[in-house]
Short mmCIF file of C-alpha atoms in Angstrom, two decimals:
data_model
loop_
_atom_site.label_atom_id
_atom_site.label_comp_id
_atom_site.label_asym_id
_atom_site.label_seq_id
_atom_site.Cartn_x
_atom_site.Cartn_y
_atom_site.Cartn_z
CA MET A 1 152.83 12.34 6.15
CA LYS A 2 154.31 11.20 2.45
CA ARG A 3 153.35 13.48 -0.44
CA ILE A 4 152.58 11.49 -3.83
CA LEU A 5 151.79 13.59 -7.08
CA VAL A 6 149.64 11.48 -9.19
CA LEU A 7 149.60 12.64 -13.10
CA GLY A 8 146.30 12.13 -14.59
CA GLY A 9 145.03 11.53 -11.15
CA TYR A 10 141.21 12.10 -11.70
CA GLY A 11 141.15 10.04 -14.78
CA GLY A 12 139.86 6.47 -14.65
CA PHE A 13 142.25 4.56 -13.20
CA GLY A 14 144.20 7.73 -11.68
CA ALA A 15 141.06 8.68 -9.76
CA ARG A 16 140.85 5.13 -7.97
CA LEU A 17 144.79 4.99 -7.18
CA SER A 18 144.03 8.53 -5.98
CA ARG A 19 141.55 7.26 -3.61
CA ARG A 20 143.71 4.13 -2.64
CA LEU A 21 146.83 6.33 -1.98
CA ALA A 22 144.73 8.58 0.16
CA SER A 23 143.18 5.73 2.34
CA ASP A 24 146.88 4.66 2.83
CA GLY A 25 147.43 7.90 4.48
CA PHE A 26 149.45 9.44 1.71
CA GLU A 27 148.97 13.42 0.99
CA VAL A 28 147.95 13.20 -2.64
CA LEU A 29 148.24 15.65 -5.44
CA VAL A 30 145.52 15.04 -7.99
CA ALA A 31 147.40 16.57 -11.20
CA GLY A 32 146.18 16.73 -14.78
CA ARG A 33 145.29 19.06 -17.78
CA ASN A 34 141.78 19.89 -16.34
CA LEU A 35 142.39 21.69 -13.03
CA GLU A 36 138.54 21.87 -12.32
CA ALA A 37 138.32 18.04 -12.56
CA ALA A 38 141.55 17.61 -10.27
CA LYS A 39 140.15 20.07 -7.81
CA ALA A 40 136.81 18.33 -7.61
CA LEU A 41 138.44 15.05 -6.88
CA ALA A 42 140.74 16.51 -4.19
CA ALA A 43 138.00 18.16 -2.59
CA ARG A 44 136.60 14.39 -1.63
CA LEU A 45 139.71 13.09 -0.54
CA PRO A 46 141.57 13.85 3.06
CA HIS A 47 144.43 15.63 2.75
CA ALA A 48 144.49 16.17 -1.21
CA ILE A 49 145.25 18.95 -3.66
CA GLY A 50 144.31 19.65 -7.21
CA LEU A 51 146.90 20.63 -9.67
CA GLN A 52 147.08 21.52 -13.22
CA ALA A 53 149.93 19.61 -14.97
CA ASP A 54 150.70 18.16 -18.33
CA ARG A 55 153.36 15.36 -18.76
CA LYS A 56 154.41 16.87 -21.71
CA GLY A 57 154.70 20.45 -20.14
CA ASP A 58 157.02 21.62 -17.63
CA ILE A 59 157.22 18.95 -14.91
CA SER A 60 160.25 19.85 -13.28
CA ALA A 61 158.85 23.44 -12.21
CA ILE A 62 155.86 21.34 -10.60
CA LEU A 63 158.44 19.20 -8.83
CA GLY A 64 160.53 21.79 -7.47
CA GLU A 65 157.32 23.69 -6.26
CA HIS A 66 155.51 20.84 -4.31
CA GLY A 67 158.45 18.75 -3.71
CA PRO A 68 156.33 14.99 -3.72
CA PHE A 69 158.13 12.03 -2.37
CA LEU A 70 156.96 10.13 -5.21
CA LEU A 71 155.29 10.95 -8.64
CA ILE A 72 152.74 8.43 -10.49
CA ASP A 73 152.21 8.55 -14.06
CA ALA A 74 148.78 7.30 -14.73
CA ALA A 75 147.96 9.55 -17.55
CA GLY A 76 149.34 7.51 -20.52
CA PRO A 77 148.82 6.56 -23.39
CA PHE A 78 152.60 5.46 -23.31
CA GLN A 79 153.02 4.12 -26.66
CA GLN A 80 155.41 6.46 -28.65
CA SER A 81 155.78 8.35 -25.33
CA ASP A 82 159.33 9.48 -24.12
CA ASP A 83 161.28 9.53 -20.79
CA ARG A 84 161.18 12.98 -19.72
CA VAL A 85 158.90 12.67 -16.98
CA PRO A 86 161.27 9.99 -15.08
CA ARG A 87 164.37 12.16 -16.11
CA ALA A 88 162.79 15.04 -14.40
CA CYS A 89 162.04 12.89 -11.39
CA MET A 90 165.65 11.62 -11.14
CA GLU A 91 166.82 15.39 -11.66
CA ALA A 92 165.08 16.38 -8.76
CA GLY A 93 165.70 13.14 -6.49
CA ILE A 94 161.90 12.05 -6.37
CA HIS A 95 160.95 8.49 -7.06
CA TYR A 96 159.00 7.55 -10.17
CA PHE A 97 156.27 4.79 -10.87
CA ASP A 98 154.03 4.56 -13.92
CA LEU A 99 150.96 2.44 -15.11
CA ALA A 100 152.18 2.05 -18.27
CA ASP A 101 151.59 -1.05 -20.70
CA ALA A 102 153.62 -0.04 -23.87
CA ARG A 103 156.10 -2.61 -24.79
CA ASP A 104 158.92 -0.42 -25.93
CA PHE A 105 158.49 2.05 -22.93
CA VAL A 106 158.32 -0.38 -20.19
CA GLY A 107 161.25 -2.39 -21.63
CA ALA A 108 163.40 0.70 -22.03
CA ILE A 109 163.11 1.67 -18.54
CA ARG A 110 166.17 -0.28 -17.54
CA CYS A 111 168.56 2.03 -19.43
CA LEU A 112 167.88 4.55 -16.77
CA ASP A 113 169.00 2.16 -14.21
CA GLU A 114 172.63 3.61 -13.62
CA ARG A 115 171.53 7.31 -13.59
CA ALA A 116 168.32 6.49 -11.14
CA LYS A 117 171.12 4.55 -8.67
CA ALA A 118 173.22 7.68 -8.75
CA ALA A 119 170.27 9.76 -7.73
CA GLY A 120 169.26 7.38 -5.00
CA VAL A 121 165.97 7.15 -6.60
CA THR A 122 163.60 4.38 -7.63
CA VAL A 123 162.16 4.17 -10.82
CA ILE A 124 159.47 1.36 -11.89
CA SER A 125 157.42 1.04 -15.02
CA GLY A 126 154.69 -1.29 -15.74
CA ALA A 127 153.04 -1.17 -12.14
CA SER A 128 149.74 -2.37 -13.50
CA SER A 129 148.10 -5.34 -14.49
CA VAL A 130 151.02 -6.28 -16.86
CA PRO A 131 153.78 -6.94 -15.87
CA ALA A 132 153.19 -6.52 -12.31
CA LEU A 133 150.13 -8.92 -11.80
CA SER A 134 150.90 -11.12 -14.83
CA GLY A 135 154.48 -11.63 -13.47
CA ALA A 136 153.53 -12.43 -10.05
CA ALA A 137 150.92 -14.72 -11.26
CA VAL A 138 153.52 -16.58 -13.74
CA ALA A 139 156.00 -16.84 -11.02
CA ASP A 140 153.50 -18.74 -8.71
CA LEU A 141 152.33 -20.98 -11.63
CA ALA A 142 156.13 -21.96 -12.55
CA LYS A 143 156.79 -22.98 -9.12
CA ASP A 144 158.96 -26.47 -9.06
CA MET A 145 158.73 -26.47 -13.01
CA GLU A 146 161.95 -27.74 -14.74
CA GLU A 147 161.14 -26.35 -17.81
CA VAL A 148 158.48 -23.60 -19.17
CA HIS A 149 157.38 -24.22 -22.88
CA SER A 150 154.50 -21.66 -23.31
CA ILE A 151 152.83 -18.83 -21.17
CA GLU A 152 149.27 -17.76 -22.79
CA MET A 153 147.42 -14.99 -21.14
CA SER A 154 144.09 -13.03 -21.49
CA ILE A 155 142.09 -10.17 -19.79
CA SER A 156 138.39 -9.36 -20.48
CA ALA A 157 136.61 -6.28 -18.90
CA SER A 158 133.21 -5.74 -18.15
CA ASN A 159 131.26 -3.65 -20.62
CA ARG A 160 130.04 -1.23 -18.04
CA ALA A 161 133.94 -0.44 -17.34
CA THR A 162 133.99 2.48 -19.70
CA ALA A 163 137.60 2.92 -21.10
CA GLY A 164 139.26 6.07 -20.77
CA ALA A 165 140.80 7.83 -24.13
CA SER A 166 144.06 6.90 -23.22
CA VAL A 167 143.24 3.45 -22.75
CA ALA A 168 141.65 3.49 -26.05
CA SER A 169 144.27 5.19 -27.88
CA ALA A 170 147.10 2.74 -26.64
CA MET A 171 144.81 -0.39 -27.74
CA LEU A 172 144.26 1.21 -31.37
CA SER A 173 147.80 1.82 -31.85
CA TYR A 174 148.44 -1.69 -32.60
CA VAL A 175 145.16 -2.97 -34.13
CA GLY A 176 146.36 -4.16 -37.75
CA ARG A 177 149.76 -3.64 -36.91
CA PRO A 178 152.51 -5.98 -36.79
CA VAL A 179 153.22 -7.58 -33.10
CA ARG A 180 156.46 -9.48 -32.35
CA LEU A 181 156.07 -12.71 -31.03
CA TRP A 182 158.42 -15.37 -29.93
CA ARG A 183 157.02 -18.64 -31.51
CA GLY A 184 158.34 -21.87 -32.61
CA ARG A 185 161.60 -20.80 -30.99
CA ARG A 186 161.88 -17.81 -33.20
CA TRP A 187 160.71 -14.22 -33.48
CA GLN A 188 157.98 -14.01 -36.03
CA ASP A 189 155.24 -11.40 -36.67
CA ALA A 190 151.50 -11.54 -36.07
CA MET A 191 148.69 -8.99 -36.44
CA GLY A 192 147.44 -7.15 -33.75
CA TRP A 193 143.93 -8.04 -32.82
CA HIS A 194 144.07 -10.98 -34.88
CA MET A 195 144.76 -14.67 -33.61
CA LEU A 196 140.99 -14.72 -32.08
CA LYS A 197 140.22 -17.01 -29.42
CA ARG A 198 137.29 -17.90 -27.48
CA GLU A 199 138.17 -18.21 -24.07
CA THR A 200 136.20 -19.30 -21.09
CA TYR A 201 136.99 -18.08 -17.39
CA ALA A 202 136.12 -20.26 -14.53
CA THR A 203 136.55 -20.67 -11.27
CA ALA A 204 134.86 -22.92 -8.42
CA GLY A 205 131.37 -21.60 -7.51
CA ARG A 206 130.93 -18.90 -9.88
CA ARG A 207 129.07 -18.99 -13.42
CA PRO A 208 132.04 -18.86 -15.98
CA LEU A 209 132.46 -16.16 -18.53
CA HIS A 210 132.95 -17.03 -22.40
CA ARG A 211 134.51 -14.11 -23.97
CA LEU A 212 136.43 -13.36 -27.30
CA VAL A 213 139.73 -12.27 -27.11
CA ALA A 214 142.40 -10.82 -29.71
CA LEU A 215 146.33 -10.43 -29.74
CA ALA A 216 147.31 -7.24 -27.88
CA ASP A 217 150.83 -5.72 -27.64
CA VAL A 218 152.04 -5.70 -24.00
CA PRO A 219 155.72 -5.75 -22.44
CA ASP A 220 155.23 -9.44 -21.49
CA HIS A 221 156.04 -10.58 -24.70
CA ASP A 222 159.48 -9.40 -24.54
CA LEU A 223 159.80 -9.80 -20.36
CA LEU A 224 158.50 -13.28 -19.66
CA ILE A 225 160.82 -14.90 -22.35
CA GLU A 226 163.67 -13.06 -20.52
CA SER A 227 162.62 -14.58 -17.42
CA PHE A 228 163.34 -18.23 -18.23
CA ALA A 229 166.51 -19.90 -19.20
CA GLU A 230 164.15 -21.92 -21.88
CA ARG A 231 162.68 -18.53 -23.54
CA PRO A 232 159.40 -19.82 -23.46
CA SER A 233 156.78 -18.55 -26.39
CA VAL A 234 154.16 -15.81 -25.09
CA ILE A 235 150.97 -14.77 -26.19
CA PHE A 236 148.81 -12.18 -24.57
CA ARG A 237 144.93 -11.55 -25.63
CA ALA A 238 142.22 -9.16 -24.62
CA GLY A 239 138.77 -8.20 -25.34
CA PRO A 240 135.71 -6.24 -24.25
CA GLU A 241 132.60 -8.13 -22.87
CA PHE A 242 130.67 -8.69 -26.17
CA ALA A 243 131.95 -10.64 -28.95
CA PHE A 244 130.77 -8.16 -31.81
CA GLN A 245 132.94 -5.45 -30.32
CA THR A 246 135.79 -7.70 -30.74
CA LEU A 247 134.83 -8.79 -34.18
CA ALA A 248 134.18 -4.97 -35.24
CA LEU A 249 137.79 -4.00 -34.13
CA TRP A 250 138.92 -7.18 -36.50
CA LEU A 251 137.22 -5.86 -39.45
CA LEU A 252 138.92 -2.45 -38.83
CA SER A 253 142.10 -3.97 -38.33
CA TRP A 254 142.28 -5.15 -42.22
CA PRO A 255 142.72 -1.44 -43.79
CA VAL A 256 145.73 -0.97 -41.13
CA ALA A 257 147.07 -4.66 -42.12
CA TRP A 258 146.75 -3.96 -45.75
CA GLY A 259 148.53 -0.45 -45.48
CA TRP A 260 145.67 1.76 -46.48
CA LEU A 261 145.85 3.20 -43.11
CA THR A 262 148.71 3.66 -40.88
CA SER A 263 146.90 3.31 -37.35
CA LEU A 264 143.38 3.67 -35.93
CA ARG A 265 144.29 6.03 -33.09
CA LYS A 266 142.37 8.60 -34.61
CA ILE A 267 139.19 6.88 -34.23
CA SER A 268 139.23 6.70 -30.47
CA ARG A 269 137.44 9.80 -29.81
CA PHE A 270 134.51 7.94 -31.99
CA LEU A 271 134.80 4.84 -30.04
CA LEU A 272 134.26 6.06 -26.40
CA PRO A 273 130.65 7.60 -27.41
CA LEU A 274 129.65 4.39 -28.97
CA GLN A 275 130.99 2.24 -25.76
CA ARG A 276 129.09 4.80 -23.55
CA LEU A 277 125.85 3.99 -25.57
CA THR A 278 126.32 0.11 -24.69
CA ALA A 279 127.57 0.89 -21.19
CA ARG A 280 124.51 -0.06 -19.47
CA LEU A 281 124.33 -3.60 -21.47
CA GLY A 282 126.28 -6.62 -20.11
CA THR A 283 127.60 -7.29 -16.72
CA ALA A 284 129.87 -5.90 -14.18
CA ARG A 285 132.14 -9.13 -14.45
CA SER A 286 135.92 -8.91 -15.88
CA ALA A 287 138.41 -11.60 -15.63
CA MET A 288 141.87 -12.61 -16.52
CA THR A 289 143.63 -16.09 -17.00
CA ILE A 290 147.03 -17.30 -17.51
CA GLU A 291 148.04 -20.78 -18.56
CA ILE A 292 151.68 -22.00 -18.56
CA LYS A 293 152.93 -25.65 -19.89
CA GLY A 294 155.83 -27.23 -18.93
CA ILE A 295 157.55 -29.98 -17.18
CA GLU A 296 158.04 -30.81 -13.42
CA GLN A 297 159.76 -34.12 -12.54
CA GLY A 298 159.77 -35.18 -16.24
CA ALA A 299 155.99 -34.97 -16.59
CA MET A 300 154.10 -32.63 -18.77
CA LYS A 301 151.56 -30.32 -16.76
CA ALA A 302 149.33 -27.46 -17.77
CA ARG A 303 148.94 -25.17 -14.71
CA ARG A 304 146.02 -22.29 -15.03
CA TRP A 305 145.42 -19.25 -12.68
CA THR A 306 141.98 -17.91 -13.24
CA LEU A 307 140.59 -14.71 -11.39
CA ILE A 308 137.30 -13.42 -12.13
CA ALA A 309 135.81 -9.89 -10.45
CA GLU A 310 132.37 -9.08 -9.67
CA ASN A 311 130.48 -6.16 -8.99
CA GLY A 312 132.66 -3.68 -11.42
CA ASP A 313 135.61 -4.33 -9.24
CA GLY A 314 137.91 -5.33 -12.17
CA VAL A 315 138.80 -1.84 -13.02
CA GLU A 316 140.46 -1.36 -9.59
CA ILE A 317 142.85 -4.21 -10.28
CA PRO A 318 145.34 -2.00 -12.65
CA THR A 319 145.94 0.28 -9.53
CA LEU A 320 146.32 -2.41 -7.06
CA PRO A 321 150.34 -2.95 -7.97
CA THR A 322 151.01 0.64 -7.79
CA GLN A 323 149.47 0.91 -4.23
CA LEU A 324 151.33 -2.05 -3.37
CA LEU A 325 154.67 -0.42 -4.18
CA ALA A 326 154.07 2.72 -3.00
CA ARG A 327 153.66 0.92 0.56
CA ALA A 328 156.97 -0.68 -0.26
CA LEU A 329 158.72 2.35 -1.05
CA ARG A 330 157.41 4.39 1.86
CA ASP A 331 158.85 1.30 4.10
CA GLY A 332 162.18 1.23 2.71
CA ARG A 333 161.76 -2.10 0.73
CA LEU A 334 162.46 -0.89 -2.88
CA PRO A 335 166.12 -0.17 -3.50
CA PRO A 336 167.14 2.40 -5.91
CA GLY A 337 167.42 1.78 -9.41
CA ALA A 338 165.22 1.79 -12.57
CA ARG A 339 163.39 -1.56 -13.40
CA HIS A 340 159.92 -2.69 -14.88
CA ALA A 341 157.53 -4.10 -12.31
CA GLY A 342 157.54 -7.68 -13.31
CA GLY A 343 158.54 -9.67 -10.41
CA LEU A 344 158.45 -7.31 -7.98
CA LEU A 345 155.51 -8.52 -6.05
CA SER A 346 154.01 -11.70 -5.51
CA LEU A 347 150.41 -13.21 -5.77
CA GLU A 348 150.13 -13.20 -1.71
CA ASP A 349 150.88 -9.41 -1.84
CA PHE A 350 147.74 -8.95 -4.00
CA ARG A 351 145.71 -11.24 -2.35
CA THR A 352 146.10 -8.81 0.78
CA LEU A 353 143.97 -6.35 -1.38
CA PHE A 354 141.69 -8.77 -2.94
CA ARG A 355 140.00 -9.50 0.28
CA ASP A 356 138.34 -6.08 0.07
CA LEU A 357 137.10 -6.70 -3.25
CA ALA A 358 134.84 -8.92 -5.28
CA ILE A 359 137.06 -11.07 -6.49
CA THR A 360 137.37 -14.78 -6.80
CA GLU A 361 140.64 -16.56 -8.05
CA GLU A 362 141.67 -20.21 -8.63
CA MET A 363 144.86 -22.32 -9.88
CA THR A 364 144.28 -25.68 -11.39
CA GLU A 365 146.82 -28.29 -12.81
CA ALA A 366 146.36 -30.99 -15.42
CA PRO A 367 148.77 -33.67 -16.63
CA TYR A 368 149.61 -34.28 -20.75
CA THR A 369 150.09 -36.96 -22.89
CA PRO A 370 151.68 -35.99 -26.31
CA LEU A 371 149.35 -36.56 -29.26
CA TYR A 372 151.45 -39.17 -31.15
CA GLN A 373 151.87 -40.89 -27.81
CA ARG A 374 148.12 -41.35 -27.61
CA VAL A 375 147.54 -42.45 -30.77
CA MET A 376 150.28 -44.91 -30.78
CA GLY A 377 150.08 -46.14 -27.19
CA PRO A 378 152.84 -48.47 -26.04
CA ALA A 379 154.46 -48.57 -29.59
CA PHE A 380 155.38 -44.98 -28.99
CA ALA A 381 158.26 -45.92 -26.48
CA HIS A 382 159.96 -48.05 -29.66
CA LEU A 383 160.39 -44.96 -31.58
CA SER A 384 164.08 -43.65 -31.81
CA GLU A 385 164.59 -40.75 -29.56
CA PRO A 386 165.05 -38.10 -32.37
CA VAL A 387 161.67 -39.43 -33.32
CA ARG A 388 160.19 -39.32 -30.23
CA ALA A 389 161.69 -35.80 -29.41
CA MET A 390 160.08 -34.66 -32.22
CA HIS A 391 156.61 -35.40 -31.38
CA HIS A 392 156.90 -34.59 -27.77
CA VAL A 393 154.53 -31.32 -28.48
CA PHE A 394 153.57 -29.53 -25.44
CA GLY A 395 152.62 -25.84 -25.78
CA ASP A 396 155.20 -24.57 -28.14
CA GLY A 397 158.45 -25.60 -29.89
CA GLY A 398 160.34 -25.40 -33.17
CA ALA A 399 162.80 -27.26 -35.39
CA LYS A 400 165.04 -26.60 -38.00
CA GLY A 401 166.95 -28.20 -40.94
CA GLU A 402 167.10 -28.72 -44.67
CA ALA A 403 164.48 -29.97 -47.08
CA VAL A 404 164.41 -31.04 -50.88
CA VAL A 405 161.26 -30.40 -52.63
CA THR A 406 160.24 -31.91 -55.93
CA ARG A 407 157.01 -30.66 -57.78
CA GLY A 408 154.84 -32.61 -60.32
CA ARG A 409 154.73 -31.43 -63.78
CA SER A 410 151.07 -31.43 -64.94
CA PRO A 411 148.77 -28.27 -64.95
CA LEU A 412 146.53 -29.61 -62.64
CA ALA A 413 149.30 -30.92 -60.41
CA ARG A 414 150.70 -27.44 -60.10
CA LEU A 415 146.94 -25.84 -59.62
CA VAL A 416 146.63 -28.25 -56.48
CA ALA A 417 150.07 -27.66 -55.23
CA LYS A 418 149.27 -23.89 -55.47
CA ILE A 419 145.76 -24.24 -53.56
CA PHE A 420 147.33 -26.01 -50.62
CA GLY A 421 150.23 -23.86 -50.68
CA PHE A 422 153.08 -26.60 -51.07
CA PRO A 423 156.82 -25.04 -51.80
CA ALA A 424 158.60 -24.67 -54.94
CA ALA A 425 160.87 -27.25 -56.03
CA GLY A 426 164.53 -27.22 -54.92
CA LYS A 427 166.45 -27.15 -51.84
CA HIS A 428 165.11 -25.10 -48.84
CA ALA A 429 166.22 -23.89 -45.12
CA LEU A 430 163.36 -25.54 -43.16
CA HIS A 431 161.88 -24.43 -39.88
CA VAL A 432 158.61 -26.05 -38.23
CA SER A 433 156.92 -24.45 -35.47
CA PHE A 434 154.63 -26.72 -33.23
CA GLU A 435 151.82 -25.25 -31.17
CA GLU A 436 149.58 -27.24 -29.25
CA ASN A 437 146.33 -26.12 -27.80
CA ASN A 438 143.84 -28.43 -26.29
CA GLY A 439 145.41 -31.59 -27.63
CA ILE A 440 145.30 -30.40 -31.00
CA GLU A 441 148.62 -29.48 -32.84
CA GLU A 442 149.28 -26.85 -35.20
CA TRP A 443 152.54 -27.63 -37.59
CA THR A 444 153.67 -24.29 -39.51
CA ARG A 445 156.35 -25.53 -42.04
CA ASP A 446 158.28 -22.72 -43.68
CA PHE A 447 160.54 -23.63 -46.47
CA SER A 448 162.76 -20.70 -47.20
CA GLY A 449 160.06 -18.27 -46.57
CA ARG A 450 156.93 -20.19 -48.39
CA ARG A 451 155.11 -21.38 -45.21
CA PHE A 452 151.84 -23.89 -45.12
CA ARG A 453 150.24 -25.03 -42.02
CA SER A 454 148.08 -28.29 -40.87
CA HIS A 455 146.38 -29.09 -37.59
CA LEU A 456 146.75 -32.54 -36.16
CA SER A 457 144.44 -34.32 -33.65
CA GLU A 458 143.14 -37.85 -32.59
CA GLU A 459 139.83 -38.94 -33.34
CA ASN A 460 138.91 -42.77 -32.85
CA GLY A 461 142.42 -43.80 -32.79
CA HIS A 462 143.46 -42.44 -35.53
CA LEU A 463 145.83 -39.29 -36.11
CA VAL A 464 143.82 -36.87 -38.15
CA GLU A 465 145.61 -34.11 -40.28
CA ARG A 466 143.29 -31.20 -41.21
CA PHE A 467 144.20 -29.07 -44.23
CA GLY A 468 141.54 -26.48 -44.51
CA PRO A 469 138.22 -28.25 -45.63
CA PHE A 470 140.03 -31.71 -45.85
CA ARG A 471 140.72 -34.09 -43.13
CA PHE A 472 143.10 -37.50 -43.54
CA ALA A 473 143.02 -40.05 -41.20
CA PHE A 474 146.24 -42.37 -40.82
CA ASP A 475 147.34 -45.27 -38.56
CA LEU A 476 150.95 -44.78 -37.41
CA PRO A 477 152.84 -48.16 -37.93
CA ILE A 478 156.01 -48.57 -36.45
CA ARG A 479 158.61 -48.74 -39.52
CA GLY A 480 162.58 -49.58 -38.38
CA ASN A 481 163.12 -47.01 -35.93
CA GLY A 482 160.53 -44.70 -37.09
CA LEU A 483 157.16 -44.64 -38.16
CA SER A 484 154.93 -44.51 -41.41
CA MET A 485 151.86 -42.58 -41.98
CA ALA A 486 149.16 -45.06 -43.47
CA MET A 487 146.06 -43.48 -44.73
CA ARG A 488 142.76 -44.92 -43.57
CA HIS A 489 140.00 -42.49 -44.79
CA TRP A 490 139.67 -38.88 -45.82
CA SER A 491 136.95 -36.61 -46.08
CA PHE A 492 135.68 -32.81 -47.26
CA LEU A 493 133.95 -30.61 -44.77
CA ARG A 494 133.80 -33.90 -42.79
CA ILE A 495 131.65 -35.60 -45.71
CA PRO A 496 133.57 -39.04 -46.20
CA LEU A 497 135.05 -39.40 -49.68
CA PRO A 498 135.69 -42.59 -51.44
CA LEU A 499 139.35 -44.13 -50.31
CA PHE A 500 140.33 -44.76 -54.15
CA LEU A 501 140.20 -41.18 -55.01
CA ALA A 502 142.16 -40.09 -52.22
CA PRO A 503 145.84 -38.64 -52.41
CA GLN A 504 148.36 -41.44 -52.36
CA SER A 505 150.87 -40.81 -49.89
CA VAL A 506 152.75 -42.92 -47.14
CA ALA A 507 154.98 -40.68 -45.33
CA HIS A 508 157.86 -42.21 -43.46
CA GLU A 509 159.83 -40.91 -40.44
CA TRP A 510 163.24 -42.34 -38.79
CA ALA A 511 166.44 -41.23 -37.31
CA GLU A 512 169.69 -41.36 -38.92
CA ASP A 513 172.94 -39.64 -37.83
CA GLY A 514 171.20 -38.51 -34.39
CA ARG A 515 168.94 -36.45 -36.46
CA PHE A 516 165.02 -36.60 -37.50
CA HIS A 517 164.47 -37.42 -41.04
CA PHE A 518 161.23 -37.51 -43.12
CA ASP A 519 160.21 -38.55 -46.74
CA VAL A 520 156.39 -37.32 -47.82
CA PRO A 521 155.51 -38.08 -51.33
CA ILE A 522 151.89 -36.98 -52.48
CA ALA A 523 150.31 -37.88 -55.62
CA LEU A 524 146.47 -38.03 -56.82
CA PRO A 525 144.75 -40.50 -59.18
CA LEU A 526 145.03 -39.66 -62.70
CA ILE A 527 146.83 -36.38 -62.00
CA GLY A 528 150.03 -37.89 -60.64
CA PRO A 529 152.62 -36.56 -58.66
CA VAL A 530 151.97 -33.35 -56.63
CA VAL A 531 154.67 -32.50 -54.26
CA HIS A 532 157.17 -34.83 -52.78
CA TYR A 533 159.35 -33.21 -49.65
CA ARG A 534 162.42 -35.10 -48.14
CA GLY A 535 164.86 -33.84 -45.37
CA TRP A 536 165.92 -33.33 -41.93
CA LEU A 537 165.28 -31.63 -38.78
CA LYS A 538 166.47 -30.99 -35.52
CA ARG A 539 164.64 -29.44 -32.32
CA ILE A 540 165.77 -26.51 -31.26
CA ASP A 541 166.64 -26.21 -27.49
#
């Protein structure tokens, strides 16, 4: 009988994992700082022993005394943790897994690869929902795609699934702090627990879930990008069941974002009692969804995989990858070496365990037509290739080039330019990020570090560009080998405004020397020129 030592083996996830391993016929050493809790759980399991152990203590002595086949670290949190436990395992010739979701910790595990191979042991980090399950789902979704442009993921847990102290501490470690994301074909920083989104989780025959989720920092933000030659954007969000909980954390994130606090980790001990007060509210339903956007046989396609767990079974999911990998290790199917868990399992592997849980899953696919093509119809095909390519926006993309900006001189013109965030006069390095979501495009223009953004959509056959509360509707007639933007109406807070008071702008886009060129003059009645920017861009492949 193979013996497995589980650090944190009586905790929220550790206890479930210990039960699963025991049911697979392993002898389980339930270990943690609280000896009584470890013994209490071990007494309820076949062939189990309770031990006192601390991942920051002398692990080598425990390994030497009990000689497990495998050590699984389910204790956490792994943010700002070191690799003393896997190193101790390698020195003792013992295999190592963990349930880490800390981005830096999981990504750095590969540094131990040569040493693990020399020791003849298998070291795997991230054997949990991310990156193990997420990686399996992405691989299945991306099957047969020639290109993958973007990957969006989210998880929302049942309110009755009480988070442990380590989970709360891990989450609070990035709330309000910079999270490095690959967007617009370059690395950019976003704030943890910002980028709020209303997510719908739906599978056939099940009542859908509507949850508010926010940006979380996970290993997939690095690992999934490396999995594809095209380096798609990756965004992962998470959230509790109730929107007010997500919003409360969002509000608490601002003192950290402003630099008043370094982190919210110290308040984790206060959040847990508050969460327990509401634990009886809500449902026992958890969900996960992943959507990828890419190209298959020249056509744009969006594929979405959704999982809904009922009856509180969502809390079992983070333990399933470790159970599957422990079986594979026992059967000799995992070679020595150190690596993360992404890509080691398939969705079919998980389905062998889903059958025993109240879990439904579904995969859907939908074609997509780019915004400008929908607005222009057949005329879109007559645009030159550089202009068409710039408006083939699907998922995520980026372009870079140069621009020359001139500004109006009057005080009112300068005030308007400041309100809209237009760039300063002069020559600028220009980067444009394109992000498409539900058919709406967000263009973020970065002129030498000065950014302003707008949202583009289709309404009644027009292209509508929104700057804050202002909306401008355009026709897109062909002009030369490109197009122009002719304004037809505008509004403030959707209240129509007189056209004679509208900004005077006829933007022009065309191709020259194989590059996309643009010329955008903006003037206001009675005020005169506000800003005029012109230059060129090239899509970043």
